[in-house]
């Protein structure tokens, strides 16, 4: 059985990546891009929401599904078993 603290650390890493990509590569650049082109903040927020829905969300969904699939396969193959334990 895997240490629960280790599972939590993987969950925190995934969550940090998701939040970091949301803020750093989607929302902030979209807001700044629209505002720099002379739009108001309302137009910038609408543009940022569109970027999140059309670009960020599908990307996170695909990579999360791929990561979960890899984790499932690794667990099925006893990849996370303790050393010295018979497979």
PDB file of C-alpha atoms in Angstrom:
ATOM      1  CA  UNK A   1       0.000   0.000   0.000  1.00  0.00           C
ATOM      2  CA  UNK A   2       1.245   3.454  -0.863  1.00  0.00           C
ATOM      3  CA  UNK A   3       1.952   6.020   1.810  1.00  0.00           C
ATOM      4  CA  UNK A   4      -1.026   8.442   1.987  1.00  0.00           C
ATOM      5  CA  UNK A   5       1.341  11.399   2.329  1.00  0.00           C
ATOM      6  CA  UNK A   6       2.930  10.486  -0.995  1.00  0.00           C
ATOM      7  CA  UNK A   7      -0.472  10.356  -2.690  1.00  0.00           C
ATOM      8  CA  UNK A   8      -1.297  13.790  -1.287  1.00  0.00           C
ATOM      9  CA  UNK A   9       1.964  15.174  -2.610  1.00  0.00           C
ATOM     10  CA  UNK A  10       1.131  13.968  -6.142  1.00  0.00           C
ATOM     11  CA  UNK A  11      -2.315  15.513  -5.820  1.00  0.00           C
ATOM     12  CA  UNK A  12      -0.754  18.829  -4.723  1.00  0.00           C
ATOM     13  CA  UNK A  13       1.684  18.767  -7.646  1.00  0.00           C
ATOM     14  CA  UNK A  14      -1.149  18.191 -10.119  1.00  0.00           C
ATOM     15  CA  UNK A  15      -3.245  20.942  -8.549  1.00  0.00           C
ATOM     16  CA  UNK A  16      -0.317  23.381  -8.608  1.00  0.00           C
ATOM     17  CA  UNK A  17       0.283  22.647 -12.288  1.00  0.00           C
ATOM     18  CA  UNK A  18      -3.374  23.162 -13.150  1.00  0.00           C
ATOM     19  CA  UNK A  19      -3.658  26.436 -11.234  1.00  0.00           C
ATOM     20  CA  UNK A  20      -0.290  27.650 -12.515  1.00  0.00           C
ATOM     21  CA  UNK A  21      -1.182  27.009 -16.138  1.00  0.00           C
ATOM     22  CA  UNK A  22      -4.583  28.614 -15.681  1.00  0.00           C
ATOM     23  CA  UNK A  23      -3.115  31.814 -14.297  1.00  0.00           C
ATOM     24  CA  UNK A  24       0.224  31.936 -16.077  1.00  0.00           C
ATOM     25  CA  UNK A  25      -0.575  30.783 -19.573  1.00  0.00           C
ATOM     26  CA  UNK A  26      -4.245  31.578 -20.037  1.00  0.00           C
ATOM     27  CA  UNK A  27      -5.931  34.237 -17.960  1.00  0.00           C
ATOM     28  CA  UNK A  28      -3.197  36.830 -17.395  1.00  0.00           C
ATOM     29  CA  UNK A  29      -1.847  36.870 -20.976  1.00  0.00           C
ATOM     30  CA  UNK A  30      -5.372  37.008 -22.411  1.00  0.00           C
ATOM     31  CA  UNK A  31      -6.301  39.908 -20.138  1.00  0.00           C
ATOM     32  CA  UNK A  32      -3.127  41.833 -20.924  1.00  0.00           C
ATOM     33  CA  UNK A  33      -3.389  41.171 -24.651  1.00  0.00           C
ATOM     34  CA  UNK A  34      -6.942  42.486 -24.894  1.00  0.00           C
ATOM     35  CA  UNK A  35      -6.308  45.466 -22.639  1.00  0.00           C
ATOM     36  CA  UNK A  36      -3.145  46.414 -24.560  1.00  0.00           C
ATOM     37  CA  UNK A  37      -5.142  46.531 -27.800  1.00  0.00           C
ATOM     38  CA  UNK A  38      -7.262  49.310 -26.367  1.00  0.00           C
ATOM     39  CA  UNK A  39     -10.167  47.286 -25.043  1.00  0.00           C
ATOM     40  CA  UNK A  40     -11.791  47.855 -21.692  1.00  0.00           C
ATOM     41  CA  UNK A  41     -11.589  45.419 -18.788  1.00  0.00           C
ATOM     42  CA  UNK A  42     -15.004  43.917 -19.546  1.00  0.00           C
ATOM     43  CA  UNK A  43     -13.900  42.968 -23.056  1.00  0.00           C
ATOM     44  CA  UNK A  44     -10.629  41.667 -21.637  1.00  0.00           C
ATOM     45  CA  UNK A  45     -12.479  39.428 -19.157  1.00  0.00           C
ATOM     46  CA  UNK A  46     -14.737  38.066 -21.903  1.00  0.00           C
ATOM     47  CA  UNK A  47     -11.690  37.338 -24.046  1.00  0.00           C
ATOM     48  CA  UNK A  48      -9.925  35.600 -21.139  1.00  0.00           C
ATOM     49  CA  UNK A  49     -13.007  33.456 -20.466  1.00  0.00           C
ATOM     50  CA  UNK A  50     -13.055  32.440 -24.116  1.00  0.00           C
ATOM     51  CA  UNK A  51      -9.384  31.477 -23.990  1.00  0.00           C
ATOM     52  CA  UNK A  52      -9.960  29.362 -20.879  1.00  0.00           C
ATOM     53  CA  UNK A  53     -12.912  27.502 -22.409  1.00  0.00           C
ATOM     54  CA  UNK A  54     -11.480  26.987 -25.895  1.00  0.00           C
ATOM     55  CA  UNK A  55      -7.765  26.476 -25.202  1.00  0.00           C
ATOM     56  CA  UNK A  56      -6.899  25.835 -21.562  1.00  0.00           C
ATOM     57  CA  UNK A  57      -9.715  23.520 -20.430  1.00  0.00           C
ATOM     58  CA  UNK A  58      -9.391  20.968 -23.269  1.00  0.00           C
ATOM     59  CA  UNK A  59      -5.607  20.863 -22.833  1.00  0.00           C
ATOM     60  CA  UNK A  60      -5.842  20.231 -19.089  1.00  0.00           C
ATOM     61  CA  UNK A  61      -8.523  17.589 -19.637  1.00  0.00           C
ATOM     62  CA  UNK A  62      -6.419  15.685 -22.187  1.00  0.00           C
ATOM     63  CA  UNK A  63      -3.201  15.782 -20.154  1.00  0.00           C
ATOM     64  CA  UNK A  64      -5.028  14.887 -16.928  1.00  0.00           C
ATOM     65  CA  UNK A  65      -6.639  11.899 -18.633  1.00  0.00           C
ATOM     66  CA  UNK A  66      -3.249  10.811 -19.982  1.00  0.00           C
ATOM     67  CA  UNK A  67      -1.678  11.165 -16.540  1.00  0.00           C
ATOM     68  CA  UNK A  68      -4.453   9.206 -14.852  1.00  0.00           C
ATOM     69  CA  UNK A  69      -4.169   6.474 -17.480  1.00  0.00           C
ATOM     70  CA  UNK A  70      -0.415   6.226 -16.921  1.00  0.00           C
ATOM     71  CA  UNK A  71      -0.940   6.119 -13.154  1.00  0.00           C
ATOM     72  CA  UNK A  72      -3.555   3.363 -13.509  1.00  0.00           C
ATOM     73  CA  UNK A  73      -1.245   1.289 -15.715  1.00  0.00           C
ATOM     74  CA  UNK A  74       1.689   1.791 -13.342  1.00  0.00           C
ATOM     75  CA  UNK A  75      -0.387   0.717 -10.354  1.00  0.00           C
ATOM     76  CA  UNK A  76      -1.674  -2.347 -12.181  1.00  0.00           C
ATOM     77  CA  UNK A  77       1.900  -3.395 -12.913  1.00  0.00           C
ATOM     78  CA  UNK A  78       2.861  -3.002  -9.252  1.00  0.00           C
ATOM     79  CA  UNK A  79       5.173  -0.143 -10.111  1.00  0.00           C
ATOM     80  CA  UNK A  80       4.576   1.461  -6.730  1.00  0.00           C
ATOM     81  CA  UNK A  81       5.095  -1.679  -4.663  1.00  0.00           C
ATOM     82  CA  UNK A  82       7.610  -1.569  -1.842  1.00  0.00           C
ATOM     83  CA  UNK A  83      11.125  -2.792  -2.697  1.00  0.00           C
ATOM     84  CA  UNK A  84      11.860  -6.384  -1.740  1.00  0.00           C
ATOM     85  CA  UNK A  85       8.249  -7.464  -1.986  1.00  0.00           C
ATOM     86  CA  UNK A  86       7.423 -10.367  -4.292  1.00  0.00           C
ATOM     87  CA  UNK A  87       5.463  -9.391  -7.411  1.00  0.00           C
TER      88      UNK A  87
END
